[in-house]
């Protein structure tokens, strides 16, 4: 059952004062429900563009983009997104930041506050719930940003180089935690990274993009005999 469906996708950026950029050309792939797919490729190959289109944050130029059978035209509540850097609101505590998606969607506050605390503890942020973002390191803020994307248990999780700014130790720890969360939740994940080893460690399949314009070079199934 394909949960995410992309076909014949083209993206042109058309800046007012310069030549258009052909960012994505004829991108097509599907992601099954519960599958973990990574997207890798060199800088400028359109990884972020692809993820933003999947998230409904920017429009496609041509083609089909569907999540759970629906055309993606704007951000949808079933999707959580993690950006390259944590975009926490400075005037809200860590816990209040993590709660935002649950509040916006009018979900049960008490239940989701419990879930938020559990997630923060899972990423080593026990005791930081009531601190403000500026009181935490960049890596800690990024981990809080990941909790925020997970708090409403979205069916689809889109992650754009979420661990790129973390040190190697924290990054490995986060990789393991992410696999645990994914196994528990049955989420469908699309994970953008420039690290092939990270992609191979995490995913069921790796979509490899080549640049100018971004197109699919190959789609590699990974079978590491994971437990
Ligand atoms: P990646 O994430 O793989 O580094 P991007 O999706 O950021 O690649 O960029 C793909 C191409 O689109 C690049 O050539 C980039 O310069 C161009 N691009 C990205 N964002 C914009 C934008 N807002 N306006 C114009 N061109 C853009
Ligand atoms: P803020 O001032 O940051 O907008 P509030 O002071 O209204 O938020 O609430 C503080 C925290 O209490 C928020 O994180 C919010 O999730 C939570 N909250 C808001 N309403 C309720 C409620 N009815 N029951 C329990 N917790 C709530």
PDB file of C-alpha atoms and ligand atoms in Angstrom:
ATOM      1  CA  UNK A   1       0.000   0.000   0.000  1.00  0.00           C
ATOM      2  CA  UNK A   2       1.695   3.241  -1.010  1.00  0.00           C
ATOM      3  CA  UNK A   3       1.259   6.013   1.494  1.00  0.00           C
ATOM      4  CA  UNK A   4       3.315   8.630  -0.304  1.00  0.00           C
ATOM      5  CA  UNK A   5       3.111   8.843  -4.061  1.00  0.00           C
ATOM      6  CA  UNK A   6       5.294  11.081  -6.222  1.00  0.00           C
ATOM      7  CA  UNK A   7       5.137  10.951 -10.018  1.00  0.00           C
ATOM      8  CA  UNK A   8       6.506  13.052 -12.878  1.00  0.00           C
ATOM      9  CA  UNK A   9       7.433  15.757 -10.381  1.00  0.00           C
ATOM     10  CA  UNK A  10       9.080  18.867 -11.816  1.00  0.00           C
ATOM     11  CA  UNK A  11      10.145  21.935  -9.883  1.00  0.00           C
ATOM     12  CA  UNK A  12      11.299  25.217 -11.356  1.00  0.00           C
ATOM     13  CA  UNK A  13      12.224  28.121  -9.114  1.00  0.00           C
ATOM     14  CA  UNK A  14      11.439  31.331 -10.989  1.00  0.00           C
ATOM     15  CA  UNK A  15      13.116  34.246  -9.218  1.00  0.00           C
ATOM     16  CA  UNK A  16      11.950  37.615 -10.503  1.00  0.00           C
ATOM     17  CA  UNK A  17      15.338  38.985 -11.527  1.00  0.00           C
ATOM     18  CA  UNK A  18      17.231  35.907 -12.677  1.00  0.00           C
ATOM     19  CA  UNK A  19      17.002  32.773 -14.803  1.00  0.00           C
ATOM     20  CA  UNK A  20      14.720  29.980 -13.569  1.00  0.00           C
ATOM     21  CA  UNK A  21      16.398  27.036 -11.828  1.00  0.00           C
ATOM     22  CA  UNK A  22      15.271  23.563 -12.778  1.00  0.00           C
ATOM     23  CA  UNK A  23      15.526  22.089  -9.281  1.00  0.00           C
ATOM     24  CA  UNK A  24      13.773  18.719  -9.775  1.00  0.00           C
ATOM     25  CA  UNK A  25      13.174  16.735 -12.957  1.00  0.00           C
ATOM     26  CA  UNK A  26      10.838  13.782 -13.412  1.00  0.00           C
ATOM     27  CA  UNK A  27      10.978  12.579  -9.801  1.00  0.00           C
ATOM     28  CA  UNK A  28       8.910   9.449  -9.188  1.00  0.00           C
ATOM     29  CA  UNK A  29       8.787   7.050  -6.244  1.00  0.00           C
ATOM     30  CA  UNK A  30       6.356   5.654  -3.715  1.00  0.00           C
ATOM     31  CA  UNK A  31       6.708   5.033  -0.002  1.00  0.00           C
ATOM     32  CA  UNK A  32       4.759   2.271   1.682  1.00  0.00           C
ATOM     33  CA  UNK A  33       2.978   2.802   4.970  1.00  0.00           C
ATOM     34  CA  UNK A  34       5.476   2.367   7.803  1.00  0.00           C
ATOM     35  CA  UNK A  35       8.473   2.491   5.509  1.00  0.00           C
ATOM     36  CA  UNK A  36      11.638   4.470   6.268  1.00  0.00           C
ATOM     37  CA  UNK A  37      13.050   6.027   3.108  1.00  0.00           C
ATOM     38  CA  UNK A  38      16.147   8.212   2.951  1.00  0.00           C
ATOM     39  CA  UNK A  39      16.961  10.732   0.242  1.00  0.00           C
ATOM     40  CA  UNK A  40      20.670  11.325  -0.366  1.00  0.00           C
ATOM     41  CA  UNK A  41      22.695  13.299  -2.874  1.00  0.00           C
ATOM     42  CA  UNK A  42      25.198  16.124  -3.155  1.00  0.00           C
ATOM     43  CA  UNK A  43      24.461  19.685  -2.126  1.00  0.00           C
ATOM     44  CA  UNK A  44      22.088  21.390  -4.563  1.00  0.00           C
ATOM     45  CA  UNK A  45      20.493  18.214  -5.925  1.00  0.00           C
ATOM     46  CA  UNK A  46      17.060  19.249  -4.633  1.00  0.00           C
ATOM     47  CA  UNK A  47      16.689  17.250  -1.414  1.00  0.00           C
ATOM     48  CA  UNK A  48      15.243  20.137   0.588  1.00  0.00           C
ATOM     49  CA  UNK A  49      13.052  21.174  -2.341  1.00  0.00           C
ATOM     50  CA  UNK A  50      11.567  17.672  -2.533  1.00  0.00           C
ATOM     51  CA  UNK A  51      10.846  17.598   1.199  1.00  0.00           C
ATOM     52  CA  UNK A  52       9.259  21.068   1.198  1.00  0.00           C
ATOM     53  CA  UNK A  53       6.958  20.009  -1.639  1.00  0.00           C
ATOM     54  CA  UNK A  54       5.998  16.833   0.270  1.00  0.00           C
ATOM     55  CA  UNK A  55       5.297  19.001   3.334  1.00  0.00           C
ATOM     56  CA  UNK A  56       3.086  21.337   1.288  1.00  0.00           C
ATOM     57  CA  UNK A  57       5.331  24.307   2.103  1.00  0.00           C
ATOM     58  CA  UNK A  58       6.129  25.222  -1.517  1.00  0.00           C
ATOM     59  CA  UNK A  59       4.241  24.431  -4.731  1.00  0.00           C
ATOM     60  CA  UNK A  60       5.370  21.898  -7.310  1.00  0.00           C
ATOM     61  CA  UNK A  61       5.592  22.964 -10.977  1.00  0.00           C
ATOM     62  CA  UNK A  62       4.243  19.722 -12.482  1.00  0.00           C
ATOM     63  CA  UNK A  63       3.422  16.166 -11.495  1.00  0.00           C
ATOM     64  CA  UNK A  64       1.634  14.234  -8.795  1.00  0.00           C
ATOM     65  CA  UNK A  65       2.310  14.449  -5.044  1.00  0.00           C
ATOM     66  CA  UNK A  66      -0.085  12.527  -2.810  1.00  0.00           C
ATOM     67  CA  UNK A  67      -0.058  11.552   0.829  1.00  0.00           C
ATOM     68  CA  UNK A  68      -2.588   8.941   1.891  1.00  0.00           C
ATOM     69  CA  UNK A  69      -4.419   9.405  -1.385  1.00  0.00           C
ATOM     70  CA  UNK A  70      -4.779  13.174  -1.097  1.00  0.00           C
ATOM     71  CA  UNK A  71      -3.094  15.779  -3.292  1.00  0.00           C
ATOM     72  CA  UNK A  72      -0.664  17.819  -1.231  1.00  0.00           C
ATOM     73  CA  UNK A  73      -1.339  21.533  -1.712  1.00  0.00           C
ATOM     74  CA  UNK A  74      -0.723  22.850   1.776  1.00  0.00           C
ATOM     75  CA  UNK A  75       0.634  21.507   5.073  1.00  0.00           C
ATOM     76  CA  UNK A  76      -1.574  18.715   6.409  1.00  0.00           C
ATOM     77  CA  UNK A  77      -1.960  17.711  10.070  1.00  0.00           C
ATOM     78  CA  UNK A  78      -0.943  14.071   9.466  1.00  0.00           C
ATOM     79  CA  UNK A  79       2.552  15.274   8.613  1.00  0.00           C
ATOM     80  CA  UNK A  80       5.299  16.327  11.029  1.00  0.00           C
ATOM     81  CA  UNK A  81       8.385  18.098   9.773  1.00  0.00           C
ATOM     82  CA  UNK A  82      11.842  18.508  11.288  1.00  0.00           C
ATOM     83  CA  UNK A  83      14.025  21.238   9.816  1.00  0.00           C
ATOM     84  CA  UNK A  84      17.824  21.492   9.626  1.00  0.00           C
ATOM     85  CA  UNK A  85      17.867  23.813  12.599  1.00  0.00           C
ATOM     86  CA  UNK A  86      15.406  23.909  15.459  1.00  0.00           C
ATOM     87  CA  UNK A  87      12.905  26.706  14.949  1.00  0.00           C
ATOM     88  CA  UNK A  88      11.754  27.037  18.543  1.00  0.00           C
ATOM     89  CA  UNK A  89       9.770  30.039  19.723  1.00  0.00           C
ATOM     90  CA  UNK A  90      12.057  31.972  22.118  1.00  0.00           C
ATOM     91  CA  UNK A  91       9.268  33.157  24.413  1.00  0.00           C
ATOM     92  CA  UNK A  92       7.964  29.644  25.103  1.00  0.00           C
ATOM     93  CA  UNK A  93       9.611  27.052  27.335  1.00  0.00           C
ATOM     94  CA  UNK A  94      10.909  23.800  25.864  1.00  0.00           C
ATOM     95  CA  UNK A  95       7.786  21.933  26.957  1.00  0.00           C
ATOM     96  CA  UNK A  96       5.510  24.662  25.598  1.00  0.00           C
ATOM     97  CA  UNK A  97       7.379  24.542  22.295  1.00  0.00           C
ATOM     98  CA  UNK A  98       7.019  20.775  22.032  1.00  0.00           C
ATOM     99  CA  UNK A  99       3.282  21.131  22.762  1.00  0.00           C
ATOM    100  CA  UNK A 100       2.612  23.488  19.827  1.00  0.00           C
ATOM    101  CA  UNK A 101       1.361  20.909  17.266  1.00  0.00           C
ATOM    102  CA  UNK A 102      -0.952  19.347  19.865  1.00  0.00           C
ATOM    103  CA  UNK A 103      -2.345  22.765  20.798  1.00  0.00           C
ATOM    104  CA  UNK A 104      -2.781  23.912  17.212  1.00  0.00           C
ATOM    105  CA  UNK A 105      -4.715  20.751  16.454  1.00  0.00           C
ATOM    106  CA  UNK A 106      -6.839  21.014  19.575  1.00  0.00           C
ATOM    107  CA  UNK A 107      -5.707  17.653  20.971  1.00  0.00           C
ATOM    108  CA  UNK A 108      -6.010  16.633  24.622  1.00  0.00           C
ATOM    109  CA  UNK A 109      -3.513  18.768  26.558  1.00  0.00           C
ATOM    110  CA  UNK A 110      -2.901  16.452  29.517  1.00  0.00           C
ATOM    111  CA  UNK A 111      -2.310  13.356  27.354  1.00  0.00           C
ATOM    112  CA  UNK A 112       0.006  15.163  25.007  1.00  0.00           C
ATOM    113  CA  UNK A 113       1.897  16.855  27.790  1.00  0.00           C
ATOM    114  CA  UNK A 114       2.685  13.394  29.129  1.00  0.00           C
ATOM    115  CA  UNK A 115       3.819  12.345  25.662  1.00  0.00           C
ATOM    116  CA  UNK A 116       5.932  15.518  25.346  1.00  0.00           C
ATOM    117  CA  UNK A 117       7.708  14.805  28.641  1.00  0.00           C
ATOM    118  CA  UNK A 118       8.293  11.193  27.600  1.00  0.00           C
ATOM    119  CA  UNK A 119       9.815  12.298  24.270  1.00  0.00           C
ATOM    120  CA  UNK A 120      12.012  14.929  25.946  1.00  0.00           C
ATOM    121  CA  UNK A 121      13.279  12.307  28.353  1.00  0.00           C
ATOM    122  CA  UNK A 122      13.954   9.917  25.459  1.00  0.00           C
ATOM    123  CA  UNK A 123      16.299  12.459  23.851  1.00  0.00           C
ATOM    124  CA  UNK A 124      18.046  13.302  27.120  1.00  0.00           C
ATOM    125  CA  UNK A 125      16.238  16.550  27.945  1.00  0.00           C
ATOM    126  CA  UNK A 126      14.913  15.497  31.340  1.00  0.00           C
ATOM    127  CA  UNK A 127      14.853  18.512  33.629  1.00  0.00           C
ATOM    128  CA  UNK A 128      14.923  21.039  30.788  1.00  0.00           C
ATOM    129  CA  UNK A 129      11.152  21.161  30.237  1.00  0.00           C
ATOM    130  CA  UNK A 130      10.767  24.582  31.858  1.00  0.00           C
ATOM    131  CA  UNK A 131      13.898  26.203  30.429  1.00  0.00           C
ATOM    132  CA  UNK A 132      13.759  28.609  27.513  1.00  0.00           C
ATOM    133  CA  UNK A 133      15.451  27.798  24.180  1.00  0.00           C
ATOM    134  CA  UNK A 134      18.342  30.243  24.746  1.00  0.00           C
ATOM    135  CA  UNK A 135      19.272  28.334  27.908  1.00  0.00           C
ATOM    136  CA  UNK A 136      19.995  25.197  25.837  1.00  0.00           C
ATOM    137  CA  UNK A 137      22.784  24.341  23.395  1.00  0.00           C
ATOM    138  CA  UNK A 138      22.062  24.190  19.660  1.00  0.00           C
ATOM    139  CA  UNK A 139      22.070  20.398  19.732  1.00  0.00           C
ATOM    140  CA  UNK A 140      19.634  20.306  22.641  1.00  0.00           C
ATOM    141  CA  UNK A 141      17.336  22.739  20.830  1.00  0.00           C
ATOM    142  CA  UNK A 142      17.468  20.513  17.767  1.00  0.00           C
ATOM    143  CA  UNK A 143      16.485  17.497  19.868  1.00  0.00           C
ATOM    144  CA  UNK A 144      13.559  19.498  21.283  1.00  0.00           C
ATOM    145  CA  UNK A 145      12.555  20.342  17.684  1.00  0.00           C
ATOM    146  CA  UNK A 146      12.403  16.628  16.934  1.00  0.00           C
ATOM    147  CA  UNK A 147      10.145  16.065  19.955  1.00  0.00           C
ATOM    148  CA  UNK A 148       7.866  18.831  18.680  1.00  0.00           C
ATOM    149  CA  UNK A 149       7.528  17.066  15.315  1.00  0.00           C
ATOM    150  CA  UNK A 150       6.624  13.811  17.081  1.00  0.00           C
ATOM    151  CA  UNK A 151       4.282  14.986  19.843  1.00  0.00           C
ATOM    152  CA  UNK A 152       1.040  14.579  17.861  1.00  0.00           C
ATOM    153  CA  UNK A 153       2.182  11.182  16.525  1.00  0.00           C
ATOM    154  CA  UNK A 154       1.961  12.193  12.859  1.00  0.00           C
ATOM    155  CA  UNK A 155       1.437   9.374  10.362  1.00  0.00           C
ATOM    156  CA  UNK A 156       4.190  10.816   8.197  1.00  0.00           C
ATOM    157  CA  UNK A 157       7.441  12.310   9.435  1.00  0.00           C
ATOM    158  CA  UNK A 158       9.567  14.412   7.073  1.00  0.00           C
ATOM    159  CA  UNK A 159      13.084  15.144   8.293  1.00  0.00           C
ATOM    160  CA  UNK A 160      15.515  17.502   6.567  1.00  0.00           C
ATOM    161  CA  UNK A 161      19.071  16.732   7.740  1.00  0.00           C
ATOM    162  CA  UNK A 162      17.834  16.785  11.332  1.00  0.00           C
ATOM    163  CA  UNK A 163      21.131  15.668  12.856  1.00  0.00           C
ATOM    164  CA  UNK A 164      23.476  17.600  10.572  1.00  0.00           C
ATOM    165  CA  UNK A 165      24.460  20.106  13.252  1.00  0.00           C
ATOM    166  CA  UNK A 166      24.926  17.570  16.051  1.00  0.00           C
ATOM    167  CA  UNK A 167      28.273  16.201  17.214  1.00  0.00           C
ATOM    168  CA  UNK A 168      29.083  12.626  16.179  1.00  0.00           C
ATOM    169  CA  UNK A 169      28.194  11.038  19.535  1.00  0.00           C
ATOM    170  CA  UNK A 170      24.842  12.756  19.856  1.00  0.00           C
ATOM    171  CA  UNK A 171      24.119  11.997  16.238  1.00  0.00           C
ATOM    172  CA  UNK A 172      24.633   8.267  16.720  1.00  0.00           C
ATOM    173  CA  UNK A 173      22.515   8.348  19.845  1.00  0.00           C
ATOM    174  CA  UNK A 174      19.752  10.180  17.954  1.00  0.00           C
ATOM    175  CA  UNK A 175      19.912   7.672  15.099  1.00  0.00           C
ATOM    176  CA  UNK A 176      19.287   4.835  17.532  1.00  0.00           C
ATOM    177  CA  UNK A 177      16.479   6.750  19.295  1.00  0.00           C
ATOM    178  CA  UNK A 178      14.851   7.567  15.981  1.00  0.00           C
ATOM    179  CA  UNK A 179      14.814   3.881  14.986  1.00  0.00           C
ATOM    180  CA  UNK A 180      13.230   3.048  18.329  1.00  0.00           C
ATOM    181  CA  UNK A 181      10.536   5.697  17.954  1.00  0.00           C
ATOM    182  CA  UNK A 182       9.884   4.564  14.390  1.00  0.00           C
ATOM    183  CA  UNK A 183       9.497   0.894  15.402  1.00  0.00           C
ATOM    184  CA  UNK A 184       7.109   1.862  18.201  1.00  0.00           C
ATOM    185  CA  UNK A 185       5.011   4.243  16.162  1.00  0.00           C
ATOM    186  CA  UNK A 186       4.831   2.624  12.728  1.00  0.00           C
ATOM    187  CA  UNK A 187       5.376   6.052  11.197  1.00  0.00           C
ATOM    188  CA  UNK A 188       6.186   6.551   7.551  1.00  0.00           C
ATOM    189  CA  UNK A 189       9.452   8.490   7.390  1.00  0.00           C
ATOM    190  CA  UNK A 190      11.223  10.386   4.629  1.00  0.00           C
ATOM    191  CA  UNK A 191      14.667  11.380   5.861  1.00  0.00           C
ATOM    192  CA  UNK A 192      16.970  13.726   3.946  1.00  0.00           C
ATOM    193  CA  UNK A 193      20.694  13.467   4.630  1.00  0.00           C
ATOM    194  CA  UNK A 194      23.976  13.996   2.832  1.00  0.00           C
ATOM    195  CA  UNK A 195      25.424  11.061   4.772  1.00  0.00           C
ATOM    196  CA  UNK A 196      25.167   7.770   2.913  1.00  0.00           C
ATOM    197  CA  UNK A 197      26.208   5.818   6.015  1.00  0.00           C
ATOM    198  CA  UNK A 198      23.420   7.431   8.030  1.00  0.00           C
ATOM    199  CA  UNK A 199      20.926   6.627   5.251  1.00  0.00           C
ATOM    200  CA  UNK A 200      22.046   2.995   5.099  1.00  0.00           C
ATOM    201  CA  UNK A 201      21.910   2.655   8.890  1.00  0.00           C
ATOM    202  CA  UNK A 202      18.387   4.044   9.142  1.00  0.00           C
ATOM    203  CA  UNK A 203      16.411   3.147   6.049  1.00  0.00           C
ATOM    204  CA  UNK A 204      14.560   0.455   4.215  1.00  0.00           C
ATOM    205  CA  UNK A 205      15.334   2.156   0.914  1.00  0.00           C
ATOM    206  CA  UNK A 206      17.601   4.975  -0.220  1.00  0.00           C
ATOM    207  CA  UNK A 207      16.609   7.344  -3.029  1.00  0.00           C
ATOM    208  CA  UNK A 208      19.809   8.690  -4.596  1.00  0.00           C
ATOM    209  CA  UNK A 209      19.510  12.036  -6.396  1.00  0.00           C
ATOM    210  CA  UNK A 210      21.956  13.497  -8.890  1.00  0.00           C
ATOM    211  CA  UNK A 211      22.166  17.269  -9.490  1.00  0.00           C
ATOM    212  CA  UNK A 212      21.449  19.846 -12.211  1.00  0.00           C
ATOM    213  CA  UNK A 213      18.575  19.260 -12.419  1.00  0.00           C
ATOM    214  CA  UNK A 214      17.855  16.964  -9.484  1.00  0.00           C
ATOM    215  CA  UNK A 215      16.794  13.569 -10.751  1.00  0.00           C
ATOM    216  CA  UNK A 216      16.695  10.057  -9.383  1.00  0.00           C
ATOM    217  CA  UNK A 217      19.970   8.272 -10.084  1.00  0.00           C
ATOM    218  CA  UNK A 218      18.877   5.088  -8.362  1.00  0.00           C
ATOM    219  CA  UNK A 219      16.703   3.658  -5.613  1.00  0.00           C
ATOM    220  CA  UNK A 220      18.620   1.211  -3.443  1.00  0.00           C
ATOM    221  CA  UNK A 221      16.868  -1.295  -1.173  1.00  0.00           C
ATOM    222  CA  UNK A 222      18.727  -1.869   2.101  1.00  0.00           C
ATOM    223  CA  UNK A 223      18.599  -5.211   3.839  1.00  0.00           C
ATOM    224  CA  UNK A 224      20.875  -5.268   6.837  1.00  0.00           C
ATOM    225  CA  UNK A 225      18.899  -8.066   8.443  1.00  0.00           C
ATOM    226  CA  UNK A 226      17.722  -5.664  11.122  1.00  0.00           C
ATOM    227  CA  UNK A 227      16.133  -7.365  14.154  1.00  0.00           C
TER     228      UNK A 227
HETATM  229  P1  LIG B   1      19.771  20.409  -1.518  1.00  0.00           P
HETATM  230  O1  LIG B   1      18.796  20.395  -0.388  1.00  0.00           O
HETATM  231  O2  LIG B   1      19.962  19.040  -2.125  1.00  0.00           O
HETATM  232  O3  LIG B   1      21.068  21.060  -1.195  1.00  0.00           O
HETATM  233  P2  LIG B   1      17.983  22.406  -2.640  1.00  0.00           P
HETATM  234  O4  LIG B   1      16.650  21.778  -2.736  1.00  0.00           O
HETATM  235  O5  LIG B   1      18.255  23.318  -1.514  1.00  0.00           O
HETATM  236  O6  LIG B   1      19.109  21.264  -2.704  1.00  0.00           O
HETATM  237  O7  LIG B   1      18.289  23.214  -3.996  1.00  0.00           O
HETATM  238  C1  LIG B   1      18.105  22.653  -5.300  1.00  0.00           C
HETATM  239  C2  LIG B   1      18.378  23.714  -6.353  1.00  0.00           C
HETATM  240  O8  LIG B   1      17.369  24.710  -6.301  1.00  0.00           O
HETATM  241  C3  LIG B   1      19.710  24.439  -6.160  1.00  0.00           C
HETATM  242  O9  LIG B   1      20.217  24.735  -7.426  1.00  0.00           O
HETATM  243  C4  LIG B   1      19.298  25.697  -5.432  1.00  0.00           C
HETATM  244  O10 LIG B   1      20.214  26.737  -5.714  1.00  0.00           O
HETATM  245  C5  LIG B   1      17.931  25.976  -6.024  1.00  0.00           C
HETATM  246  N1  LIG B   1      17.065  26.699  -5.075  1.00  0.00           N
HETATM  247  C6  LIG B   1      16.702  26.254  -3.838  1.00  0.00           C
HETATM  248  N2  LIG B   1      15.864  27.135  -3.234  1.00  0.00           N
HETATM  249  C7  LIG B   1      15.690  28.143  -4.119  1.00  0.00           C
HETATM  250  C8  LIG B   1      14.924  29.358  -4.110  1.00  0.00           C
HETATM  251  N3  LIG B   1      14.152  29.693  -3.061  1.00  0.00           N
HETATM  252  N4  LIG B   1      14.998  30.166  -5.196  1.00  0.00           N
HETATM  253  C9  LIG B   1      15.746  29.839  -6.265  1.00  0.00           C
HETATM  254  N5  LIG B   1      16.477  28.704  -6.354  1.00  0.00           N
HETATM  255  C10 LIG B   1      16.460  27.864  -5.290  1.00  0.00           C
HETATM  256  P1  LIG B   2       1.189  30.528  26.749  1.00  0.00           P
HETATM  257  O1  LIG B   2       1.058  31.656  27.715  1.00  0.00           O
HETATM  258  O2  LIG B   2       2.571  29.990  26.607  1.00  0.00           O
HETATM  259  O3  LIG B   2       0.511  30.738  25.431  1.00  0.00           O
HETATM  260  P2  LIG B   2      -0.551  29.275  28.633  1.00  0.00           P
HETATM  261  O4  LIG B   2      -0.011  30.094  29.757  1.00  0.00           O
HETATM  262  O5  LIG B   2      -1.935  29.447  28.146  1.00  0.00           O
HETATM  263  O6  LIG B   2       0.405  29.279  27.363  1.00  0.00           O
HETATM  264  O7  LIG B   2      -0.369  27.782  29.027  1.00  0.00           O
HETATM  265  C1  LIG B   2       0.835  27.327  29.543  1.00  0.00           C
HETATM  266  C2  LIG B   2       0.913  25.868  29.229  1.00  0.00           C
HETATM  267  O8  LIG B   2      -0.254  25.216  29.717  1.00  0.00           O
HETATM  268  C3  LIG B   2       0.950  25.647  27.724  1.00  0.00           C
HETATM  269  O9  LIG B   2       2.069  24.832  27.398  1.00  0.00           O
HETATM  270  C4  LIG B   2      -0.306  24.915  27.395  1.00  0.00           C
HETATM  271  O10 LIG B   2      -0.031  23.783  26.606  1.00  0.00           O
HETATM  272  C5  LIG B   2      -0.839  24.443  28.704  1.00  0.00           C
HETATM  273  N1  LIG B   2      -2.300  24.575  28.743  1.00  0.00           N
HETATM  274  C6  LIG B   2      -3.047  25.490  28.108  1.00  0.00           C
HETATM  275  N2  LIG B   2      -4.333  25.292  28.344  1.00  0.00           N
HETATM  276  C7  LIG B   2      -4.416  24.223  29.167  1.00  0.00           C
HETATM  277  C8  LIG B   2      -5.497  23.520  29.788  1.00  0.00           C
HETATM  278  N3  LIG B   2      -6.765  23.835  29.587  1.00  0.00           N
HETATM  279  N4  LIG B   2      -5.193  22.473  30.585  1.00  0.00           N
HETATM  280  C9  LIG B   2      -3.940  22.109  30.775  1.00  0.00           C
HETATM  281  N5  LIG B   2      -2.885  22.731  30.225  1.00  0.00           N
HETATM  282  C10 LIG B   2      -3.125  23.769  29.422  1.00  0.00           C
END
